[in-house]
Coordinates of C-alpha atoms and ligand atoms in Angstrom, one line a residue:
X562 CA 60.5 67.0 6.4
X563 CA 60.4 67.2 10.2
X564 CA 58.7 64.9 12.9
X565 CA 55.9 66.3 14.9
X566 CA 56.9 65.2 18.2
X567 CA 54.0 66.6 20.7
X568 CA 50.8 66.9 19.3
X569 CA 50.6 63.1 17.8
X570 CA 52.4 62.0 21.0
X571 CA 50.3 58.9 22.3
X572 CA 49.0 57.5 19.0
X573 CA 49.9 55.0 16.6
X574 CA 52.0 55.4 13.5
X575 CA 54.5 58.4 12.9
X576 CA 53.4 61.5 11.4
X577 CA 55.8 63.9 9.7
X578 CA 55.5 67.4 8.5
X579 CA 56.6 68.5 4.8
X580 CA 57.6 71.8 6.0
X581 CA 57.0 73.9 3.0
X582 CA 57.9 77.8 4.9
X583 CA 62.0 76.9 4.0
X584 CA 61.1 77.8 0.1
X585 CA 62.5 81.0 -0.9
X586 CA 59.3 82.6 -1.1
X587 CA 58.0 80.9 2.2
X588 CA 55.7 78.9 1.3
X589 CA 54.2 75.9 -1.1
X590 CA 53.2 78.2 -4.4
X591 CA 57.4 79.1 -5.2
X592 CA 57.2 75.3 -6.6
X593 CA 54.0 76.1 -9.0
X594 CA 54.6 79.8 -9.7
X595 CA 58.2 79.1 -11.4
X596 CA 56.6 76.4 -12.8
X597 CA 53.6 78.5 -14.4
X598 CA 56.4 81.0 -15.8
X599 CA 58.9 78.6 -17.7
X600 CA 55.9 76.6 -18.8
X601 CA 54.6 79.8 -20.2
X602 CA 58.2 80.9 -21.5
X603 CA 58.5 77.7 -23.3
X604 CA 55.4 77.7 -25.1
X605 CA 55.9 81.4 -26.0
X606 CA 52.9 82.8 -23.8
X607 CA 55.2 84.8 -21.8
X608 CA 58.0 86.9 -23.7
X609 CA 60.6 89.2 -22.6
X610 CA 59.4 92.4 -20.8
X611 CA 56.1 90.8 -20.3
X612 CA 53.5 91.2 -17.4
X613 CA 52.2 88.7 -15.2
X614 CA 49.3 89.1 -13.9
X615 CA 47.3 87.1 -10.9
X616 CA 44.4 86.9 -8.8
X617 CA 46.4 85.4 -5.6
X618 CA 46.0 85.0 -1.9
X619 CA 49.7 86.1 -1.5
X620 CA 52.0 83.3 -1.5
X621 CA 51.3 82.9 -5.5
X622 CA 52.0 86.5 -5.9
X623 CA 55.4 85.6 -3.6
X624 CA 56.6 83.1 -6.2
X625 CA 55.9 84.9 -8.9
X626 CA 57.4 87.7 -7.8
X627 CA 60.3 86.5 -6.9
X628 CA 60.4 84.9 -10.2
X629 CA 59.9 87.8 -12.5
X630 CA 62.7 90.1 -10.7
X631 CA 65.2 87.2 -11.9
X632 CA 63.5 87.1 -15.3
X633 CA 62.7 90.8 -16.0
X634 CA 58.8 90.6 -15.6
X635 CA 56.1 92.9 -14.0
X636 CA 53.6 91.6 -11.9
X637 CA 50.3 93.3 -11.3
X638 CA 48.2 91.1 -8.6
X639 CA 44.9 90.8 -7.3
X640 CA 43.6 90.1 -4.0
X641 CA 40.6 89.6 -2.1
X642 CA 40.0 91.9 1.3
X643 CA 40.0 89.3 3.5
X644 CA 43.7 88.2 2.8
X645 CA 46.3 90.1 5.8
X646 CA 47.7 93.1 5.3
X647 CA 51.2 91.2 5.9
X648 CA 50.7 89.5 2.8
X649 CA 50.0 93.0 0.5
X650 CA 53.0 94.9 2.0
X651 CA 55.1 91.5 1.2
X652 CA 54.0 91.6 -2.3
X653 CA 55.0 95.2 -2.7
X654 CA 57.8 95.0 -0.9
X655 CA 59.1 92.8 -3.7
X656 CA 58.1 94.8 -6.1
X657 CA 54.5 93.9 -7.5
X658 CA 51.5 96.3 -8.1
X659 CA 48.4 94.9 -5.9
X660 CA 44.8 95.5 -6.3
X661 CA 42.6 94.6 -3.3
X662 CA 39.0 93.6 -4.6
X663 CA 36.0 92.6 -2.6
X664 CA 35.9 89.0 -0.5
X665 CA 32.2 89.0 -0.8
X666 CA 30.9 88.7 -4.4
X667 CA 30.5 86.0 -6.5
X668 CA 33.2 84.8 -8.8
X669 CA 31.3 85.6 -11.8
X670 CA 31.0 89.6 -10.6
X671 CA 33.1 92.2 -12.4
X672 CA 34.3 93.5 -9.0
X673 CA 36.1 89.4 -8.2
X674 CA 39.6 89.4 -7.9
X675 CA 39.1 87.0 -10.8
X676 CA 37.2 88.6 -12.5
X677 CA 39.7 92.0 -12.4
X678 CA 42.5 89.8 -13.5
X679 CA 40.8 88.3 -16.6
X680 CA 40.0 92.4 -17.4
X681 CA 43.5 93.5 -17.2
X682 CA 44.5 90.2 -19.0
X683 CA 42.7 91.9 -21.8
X684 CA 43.7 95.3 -21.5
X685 CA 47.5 94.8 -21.3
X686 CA 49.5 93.9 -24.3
X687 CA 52.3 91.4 -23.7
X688 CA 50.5 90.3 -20.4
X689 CA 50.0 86.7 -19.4
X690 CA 47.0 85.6 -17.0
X691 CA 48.8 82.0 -15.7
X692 CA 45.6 81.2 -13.8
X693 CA 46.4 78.6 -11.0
X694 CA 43.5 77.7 -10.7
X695 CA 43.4 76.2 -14.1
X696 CA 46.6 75.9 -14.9
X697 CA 48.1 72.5 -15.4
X698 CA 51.6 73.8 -14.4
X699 CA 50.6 74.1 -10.9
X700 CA 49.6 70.6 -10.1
X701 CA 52.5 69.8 -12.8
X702 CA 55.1 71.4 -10.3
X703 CA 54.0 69.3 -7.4
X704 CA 53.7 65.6 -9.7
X705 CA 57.4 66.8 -10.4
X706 CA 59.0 67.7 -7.4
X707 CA 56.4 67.8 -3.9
X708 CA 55.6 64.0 -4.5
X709 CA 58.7 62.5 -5.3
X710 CA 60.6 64.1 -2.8
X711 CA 58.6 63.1 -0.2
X712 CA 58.5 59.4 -1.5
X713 CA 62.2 59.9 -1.3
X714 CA 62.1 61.4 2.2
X715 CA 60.2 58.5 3.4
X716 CA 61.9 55.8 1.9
X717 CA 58.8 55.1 0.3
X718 CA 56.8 54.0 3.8
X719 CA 54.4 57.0 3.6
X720 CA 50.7 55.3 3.9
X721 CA 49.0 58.6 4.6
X722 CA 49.0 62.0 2.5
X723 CA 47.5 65.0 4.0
X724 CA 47.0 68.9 2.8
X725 CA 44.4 71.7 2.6
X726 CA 42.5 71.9 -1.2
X727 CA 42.5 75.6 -2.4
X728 CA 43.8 75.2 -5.7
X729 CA 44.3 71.5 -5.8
X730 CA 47.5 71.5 -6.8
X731 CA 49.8 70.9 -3.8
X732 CA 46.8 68.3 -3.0
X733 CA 46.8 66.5 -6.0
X734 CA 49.8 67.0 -7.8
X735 CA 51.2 65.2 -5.3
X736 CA 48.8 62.7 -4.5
X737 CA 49.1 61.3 -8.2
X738 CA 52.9 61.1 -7.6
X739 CA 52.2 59.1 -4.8
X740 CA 49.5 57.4 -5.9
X741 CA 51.5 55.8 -9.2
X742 CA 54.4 54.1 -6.9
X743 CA 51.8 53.0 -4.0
X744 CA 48.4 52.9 -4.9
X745 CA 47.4 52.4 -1.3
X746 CA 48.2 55.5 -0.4
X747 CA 45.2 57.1 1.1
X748 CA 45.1 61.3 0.5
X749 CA 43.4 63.2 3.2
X750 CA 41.9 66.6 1.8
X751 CA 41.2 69.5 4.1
X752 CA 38.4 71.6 3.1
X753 CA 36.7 74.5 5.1
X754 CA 33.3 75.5 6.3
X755 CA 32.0 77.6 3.4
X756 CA 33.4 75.6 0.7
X757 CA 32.2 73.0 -1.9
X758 CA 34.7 70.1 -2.1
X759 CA 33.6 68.0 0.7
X760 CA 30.1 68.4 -0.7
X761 CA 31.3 68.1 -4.4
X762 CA 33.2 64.7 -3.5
X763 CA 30.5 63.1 -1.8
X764 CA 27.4 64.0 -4.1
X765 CA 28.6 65.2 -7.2
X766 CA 26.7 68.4 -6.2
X767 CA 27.8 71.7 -6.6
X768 CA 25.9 73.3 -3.8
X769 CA 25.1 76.9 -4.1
X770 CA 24.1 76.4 0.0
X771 CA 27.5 75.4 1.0
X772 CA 29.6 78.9 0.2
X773 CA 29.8 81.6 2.5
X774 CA 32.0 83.6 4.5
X775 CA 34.9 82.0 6.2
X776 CA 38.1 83.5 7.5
X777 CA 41.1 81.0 6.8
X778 CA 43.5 82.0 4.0
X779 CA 44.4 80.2 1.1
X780 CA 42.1 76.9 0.9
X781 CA 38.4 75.8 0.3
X782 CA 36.9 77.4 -2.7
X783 CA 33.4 79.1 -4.2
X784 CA 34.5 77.4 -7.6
X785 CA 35.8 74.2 -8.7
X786 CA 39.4 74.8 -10.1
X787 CA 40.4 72.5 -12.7
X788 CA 43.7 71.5 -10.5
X789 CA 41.3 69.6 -8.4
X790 CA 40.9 65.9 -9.2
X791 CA 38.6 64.6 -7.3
X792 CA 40.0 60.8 -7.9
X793 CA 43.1 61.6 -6.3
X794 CA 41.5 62.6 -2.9
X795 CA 40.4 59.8 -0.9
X796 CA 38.1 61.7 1.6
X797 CA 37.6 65.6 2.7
X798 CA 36.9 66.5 6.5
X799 CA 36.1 70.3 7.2
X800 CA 38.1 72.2 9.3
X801 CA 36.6 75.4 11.0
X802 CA 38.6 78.8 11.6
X803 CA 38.9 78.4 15.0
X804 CA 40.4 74.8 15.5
X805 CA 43.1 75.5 12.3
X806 CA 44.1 78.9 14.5
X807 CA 43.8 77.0 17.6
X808 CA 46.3 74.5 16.0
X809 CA 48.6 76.5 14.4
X810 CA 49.5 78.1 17.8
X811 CA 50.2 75.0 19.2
X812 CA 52.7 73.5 16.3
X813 CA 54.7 76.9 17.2
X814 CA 54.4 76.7 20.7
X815 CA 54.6 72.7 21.3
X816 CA 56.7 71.8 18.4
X817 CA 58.3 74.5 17.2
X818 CA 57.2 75.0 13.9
X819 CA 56.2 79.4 13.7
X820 CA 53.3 78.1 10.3
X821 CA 50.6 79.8 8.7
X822 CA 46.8 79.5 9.7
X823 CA 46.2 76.7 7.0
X824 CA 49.0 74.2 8.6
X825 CA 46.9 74.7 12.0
X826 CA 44.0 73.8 9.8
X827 CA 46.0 70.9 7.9
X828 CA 47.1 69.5 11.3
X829 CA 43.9 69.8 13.4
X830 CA 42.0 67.5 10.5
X831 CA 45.3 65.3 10.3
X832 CA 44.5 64.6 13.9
X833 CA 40.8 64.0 14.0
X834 CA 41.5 62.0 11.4
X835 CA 44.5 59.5 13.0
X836 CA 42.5 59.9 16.3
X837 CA 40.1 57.2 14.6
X838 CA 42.3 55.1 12.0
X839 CA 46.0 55.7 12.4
X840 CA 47.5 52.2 13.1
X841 CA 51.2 50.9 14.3
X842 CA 53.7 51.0 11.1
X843 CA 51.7 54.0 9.1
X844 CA 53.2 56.9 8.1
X845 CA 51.5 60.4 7.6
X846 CA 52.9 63.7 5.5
X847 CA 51.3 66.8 6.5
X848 CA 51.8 69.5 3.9
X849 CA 52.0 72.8 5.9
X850 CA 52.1 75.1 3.4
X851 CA 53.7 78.4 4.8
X852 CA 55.0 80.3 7.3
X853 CA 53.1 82.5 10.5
X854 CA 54.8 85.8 9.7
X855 CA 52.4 86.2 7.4
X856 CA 49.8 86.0 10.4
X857 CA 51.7 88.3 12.8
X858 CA 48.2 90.3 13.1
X859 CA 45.4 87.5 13.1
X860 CA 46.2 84.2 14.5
X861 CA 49.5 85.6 16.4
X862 CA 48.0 88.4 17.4
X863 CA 46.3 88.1 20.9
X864 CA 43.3 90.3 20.9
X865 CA 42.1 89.2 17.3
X866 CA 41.7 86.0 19.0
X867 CA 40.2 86.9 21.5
X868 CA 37.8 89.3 19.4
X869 CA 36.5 86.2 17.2
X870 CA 35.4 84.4 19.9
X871 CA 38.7 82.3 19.1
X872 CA 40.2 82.5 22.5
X873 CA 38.4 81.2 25.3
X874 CA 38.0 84.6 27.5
X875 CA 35.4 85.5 25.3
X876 CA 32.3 84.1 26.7
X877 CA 29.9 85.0 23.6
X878 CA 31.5 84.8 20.2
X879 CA 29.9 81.9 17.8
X880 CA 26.7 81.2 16.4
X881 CA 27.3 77.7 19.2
X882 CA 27.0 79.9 21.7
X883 CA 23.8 81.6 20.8
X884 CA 22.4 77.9 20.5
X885 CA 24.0 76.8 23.7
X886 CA 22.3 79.9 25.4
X887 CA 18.7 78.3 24.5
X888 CA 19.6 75.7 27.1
X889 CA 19.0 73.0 24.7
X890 CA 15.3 74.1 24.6
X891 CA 15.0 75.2 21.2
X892 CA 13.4 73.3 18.4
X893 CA 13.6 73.9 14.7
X894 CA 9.4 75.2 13.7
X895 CA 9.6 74.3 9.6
X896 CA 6.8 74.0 6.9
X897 CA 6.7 72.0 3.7
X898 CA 6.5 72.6 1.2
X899 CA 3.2 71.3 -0.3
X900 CA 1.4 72.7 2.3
X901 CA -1.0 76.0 1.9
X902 CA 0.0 79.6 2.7
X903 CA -2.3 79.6 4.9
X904 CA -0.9 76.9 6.8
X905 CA 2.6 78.8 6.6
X906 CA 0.9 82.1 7.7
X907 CA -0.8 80.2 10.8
X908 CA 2.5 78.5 11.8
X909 CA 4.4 82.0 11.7
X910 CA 1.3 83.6 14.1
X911 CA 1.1 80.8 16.7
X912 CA 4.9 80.6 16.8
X913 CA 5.6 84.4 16.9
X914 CA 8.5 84.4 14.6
X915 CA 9.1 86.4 11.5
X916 CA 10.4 83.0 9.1
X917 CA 10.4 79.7 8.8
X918 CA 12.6 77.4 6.5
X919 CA 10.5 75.3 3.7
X920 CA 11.6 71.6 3.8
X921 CA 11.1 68.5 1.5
X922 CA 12.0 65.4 3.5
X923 CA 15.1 66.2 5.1
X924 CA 16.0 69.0 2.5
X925 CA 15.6 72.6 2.7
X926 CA 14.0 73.7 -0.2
X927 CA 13.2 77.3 0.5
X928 CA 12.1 80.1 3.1
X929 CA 8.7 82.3 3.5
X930 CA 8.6 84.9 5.8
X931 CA 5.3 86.9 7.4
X932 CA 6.2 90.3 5.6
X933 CA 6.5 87.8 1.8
X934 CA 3.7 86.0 2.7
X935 CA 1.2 88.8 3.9
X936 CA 2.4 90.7 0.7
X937 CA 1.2 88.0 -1.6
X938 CA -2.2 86.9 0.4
X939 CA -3.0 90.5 0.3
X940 CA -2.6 91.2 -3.4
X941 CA -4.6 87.9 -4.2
X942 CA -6.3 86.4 -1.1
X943 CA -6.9 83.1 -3.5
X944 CA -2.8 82.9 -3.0
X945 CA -3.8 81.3 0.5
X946 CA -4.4 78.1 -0.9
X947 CA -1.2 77.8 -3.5
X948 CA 1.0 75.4 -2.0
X949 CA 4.2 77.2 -0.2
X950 CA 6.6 75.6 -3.1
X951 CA 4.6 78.2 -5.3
X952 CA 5.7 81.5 -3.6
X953 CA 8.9 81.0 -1.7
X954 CA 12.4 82.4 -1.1
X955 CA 15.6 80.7 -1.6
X956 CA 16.4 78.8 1.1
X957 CA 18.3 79.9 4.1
X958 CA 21.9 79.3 4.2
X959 CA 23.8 76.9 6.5
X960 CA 26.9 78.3 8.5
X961 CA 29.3 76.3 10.7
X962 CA 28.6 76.2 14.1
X963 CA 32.0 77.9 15.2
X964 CA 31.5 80.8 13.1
X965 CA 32.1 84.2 14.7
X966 CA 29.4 87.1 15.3
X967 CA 31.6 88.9 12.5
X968 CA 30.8 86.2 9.8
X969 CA 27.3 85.8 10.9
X970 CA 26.7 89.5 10.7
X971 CA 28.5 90.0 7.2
X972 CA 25.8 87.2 6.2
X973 CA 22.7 88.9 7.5
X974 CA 20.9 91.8 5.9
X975 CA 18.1 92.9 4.3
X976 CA 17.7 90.2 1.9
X977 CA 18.9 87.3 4.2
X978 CA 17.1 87.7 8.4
X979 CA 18.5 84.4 9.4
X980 CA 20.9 81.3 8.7
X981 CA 21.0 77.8 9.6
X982 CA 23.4 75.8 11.7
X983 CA 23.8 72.1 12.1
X984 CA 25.7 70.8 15.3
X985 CA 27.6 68.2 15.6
X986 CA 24.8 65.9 16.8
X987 CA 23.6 66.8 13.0
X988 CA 20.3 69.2 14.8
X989 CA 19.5 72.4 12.6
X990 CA 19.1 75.7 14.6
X991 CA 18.5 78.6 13.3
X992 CA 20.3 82.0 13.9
X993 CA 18.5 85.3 13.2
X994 CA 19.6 88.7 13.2
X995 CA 17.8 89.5 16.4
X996 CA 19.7 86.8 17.8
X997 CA 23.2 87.8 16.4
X998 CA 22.0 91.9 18.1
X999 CA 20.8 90.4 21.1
X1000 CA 24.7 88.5 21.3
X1001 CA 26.6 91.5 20.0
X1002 CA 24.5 93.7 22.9
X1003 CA 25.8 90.8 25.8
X1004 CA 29.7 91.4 24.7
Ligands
LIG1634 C1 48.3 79.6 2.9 C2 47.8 78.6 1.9 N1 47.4 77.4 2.3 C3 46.9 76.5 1.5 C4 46.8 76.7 0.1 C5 46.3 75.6 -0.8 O1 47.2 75.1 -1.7 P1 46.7 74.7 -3.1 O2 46.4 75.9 -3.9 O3 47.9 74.0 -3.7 O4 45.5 73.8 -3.0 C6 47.3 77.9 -0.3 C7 47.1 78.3 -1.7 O5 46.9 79.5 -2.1 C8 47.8 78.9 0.6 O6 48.2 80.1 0.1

């Protein structure tokens, strides 16, 4: 546990770091991955000579890998694309087989780095699939050891428990802990853009809408793992990419501490958040859950920074720019969705754009666009008078404000000619692929 001396300096309250880069492994995960193993040893899952095998974004693979070279396992891991390169040659270099798999498909496709983990599950005799997602050893680990040692550390006057939700287990293991000797305690999750816990927590909704693309490591999910419990987190704040890499240059350079992205992220939300509430006499943990050599080439690395818009030489990197280069003159043109094609089709025309979001009240409910609608009048020129709920696309997704020309690109093709944004005065913009050319042409 270390005291962050700099970037808290001039607020109320004292906010410590649970430094979680002096494990073995370097990070959080050595606590759940030996966990997983003996849990799975005990209860004769895993026997001698066995294989583990484990969709991971590195610092699992690092536990369990250094686990099953004191045990006599194999590992065989898999990993999405997005993950750094730092983090596959660490996993070889201790010894594991890794299989890099596509970021951008859904769970549920064959070609997921869960879903090729569950297949060699299968295929392997004498092969164990720990899940940590799932797997009740990994909040287990935390409940057993993360939570009560920093009760202990604190002499029990911690009032404020922060860390990033990927999993859930260093979250809310931990939180439970703490929870059970101080029910006060008030557990601060940190979520990202292109996620669904913050949604999840608030509405019960799992929202479809709220995944896509996002480049931190590690946190923020496309599924709801069963190591989240949602009871044990008081409130979720998003982070975006930028401000968690922004931060996790600072707590190296101001306070010494050489963390991963996700600490930046963990720290930038610890501070909006004690910006507002943090009072004389509280104390705040910060789980930062690894170290920044596994980073070297993203968030240390200069020119990446600069390249995604992160640094602040580049003067046209983020879907806020595009919408700041409008002058403020832009307005949102949308149709709803009872009213007639022909309406839609009219709207399009006079407005000289190629789509237009469908709302209902303040939700959107769908997308029509002039090639769809054309198509459809066209083949049945009655269609003009079906209400536009009849005939339209799914709606249009929403992407953070801060996201890079990289993301925004990945997300716009064939099927998909724009996205939405909402700034921070809660306003919805949208972005279209002309749009993200025209920017891409001006760098
Ligand atoms: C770098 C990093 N940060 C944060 C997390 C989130 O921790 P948890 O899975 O305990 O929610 C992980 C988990 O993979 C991680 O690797």
């Amino acid at each position: 546990m270390v005291r962050l001396n700099r970037i808290f300096k001039g607020l109320p309250g004292e906010v410590l770091a649970k430094v979680e880069y002096f494990n073995p492994g370097n990070s959080t995960k050595d606590r759940m991955a030996l966990r997983m193993i003996e849990d799975a040893e005990r209860d004769g899952r895993l026997k001698p000579g066995g294989t583990i095998i484990e969709g991971t974004s590195g610092n699992t693979g690092m536990g369990l890998a250094l686990t099953a070279i004191a045990k006599g396992y194999r590992c065989i891991f898999t990993m999405a694309d997005k993950q750094s390169q730092e983090k596959i040659n660490i996993l070889k270099a201790v010894g594991a087989e890794v299989i890099v798999c596509p970021t951008n498909v859904e769970p549920e496709d064959p070609r997921s780095y869960y879903s090729v983990a569950r297949k060699l599950n299968k295929e392997i005799p004498n092969s164990i699939y720990p899940n940590q997602y799932d797997n009740p050893s990994n909040a287990a680990a935390h409940y057993a050891a993360t939570g009560p040692e920093i009760w202990k550390q604190t002499e029990g006057r911690i009032t404020h428990y922060v860390a990033t939700v990927g999993t859930g287990g260093s979250m809310c293991g931990t939180s439970r802990y703490l929870k059970e000797q101080n029910k006060n305690i008030f557990s601060l999750g940190i979520d990202t853009y292109g996620s669904v816990f913050k949604k999840y927590k608030e509405t019960g909704i799992f929202d479809k809408n709220e995944i896509y693309p996002y480049l931190t490591e590690g946190f923020g999910e496309d599924i709801l793992p069963q190591n989240v419990d949602f009871d044990s987190i008081d409130l979720f704040l998003k982070v975006t990419d930028k401000d968690g890499a922004i931060m996790a240059r600072r707590l190296s350079k101001e306070e010494g501490m050489f963390v991963g992205w996700s600490s930046g992220s963990a720290v930038h939300g610890a501070l909006e958040y004690a910006r507002e509430h943090m009072k004389q006499g509280d104390v705040m943990v910060i789980l930062l859950p690894d170290h920044g050599t596994r980073y070297l080439n993203k968030v240390y690395n200069d020119q990446w920074m600069k390249d995604h818009g992160f640094l602040e030489e580049r003067v046209y990197g983020t879907a806020r720019d595009i919408i700041n280069s409008r002058g403020g003159q832009d307005r949102l043109v949308t149709v709803t969705s009872n009213e007639p094609l022909e309406s839609a089709i009219l709207v399009l025309n006079r407005e000289g754009i190629d789509q237009l979001p469908v709302v209902d009240g303040a939700e959107f409910v769908g997308t029509v666009s002039t090639a769809g609608l054309l198509e459809k009048v066209i083949q049945n020129p009655e269609a003009r008078k079906l209400p536009v709920r009849e005939v339209m696309d799914k709606p249009m997704q929403f992407v953070a404000v801060d996201s890079t020309l990289d993301v925004l690109s990945s997300m716009l093709g064939k099927n998909n000619k724009a996205v939405l944004v909402r700034d921070e005065r809660d306003r919805v913009h949208i972005v279209t692929q002309h749009d993200v050319l025209q920017a891409l042409a001006k760098q």
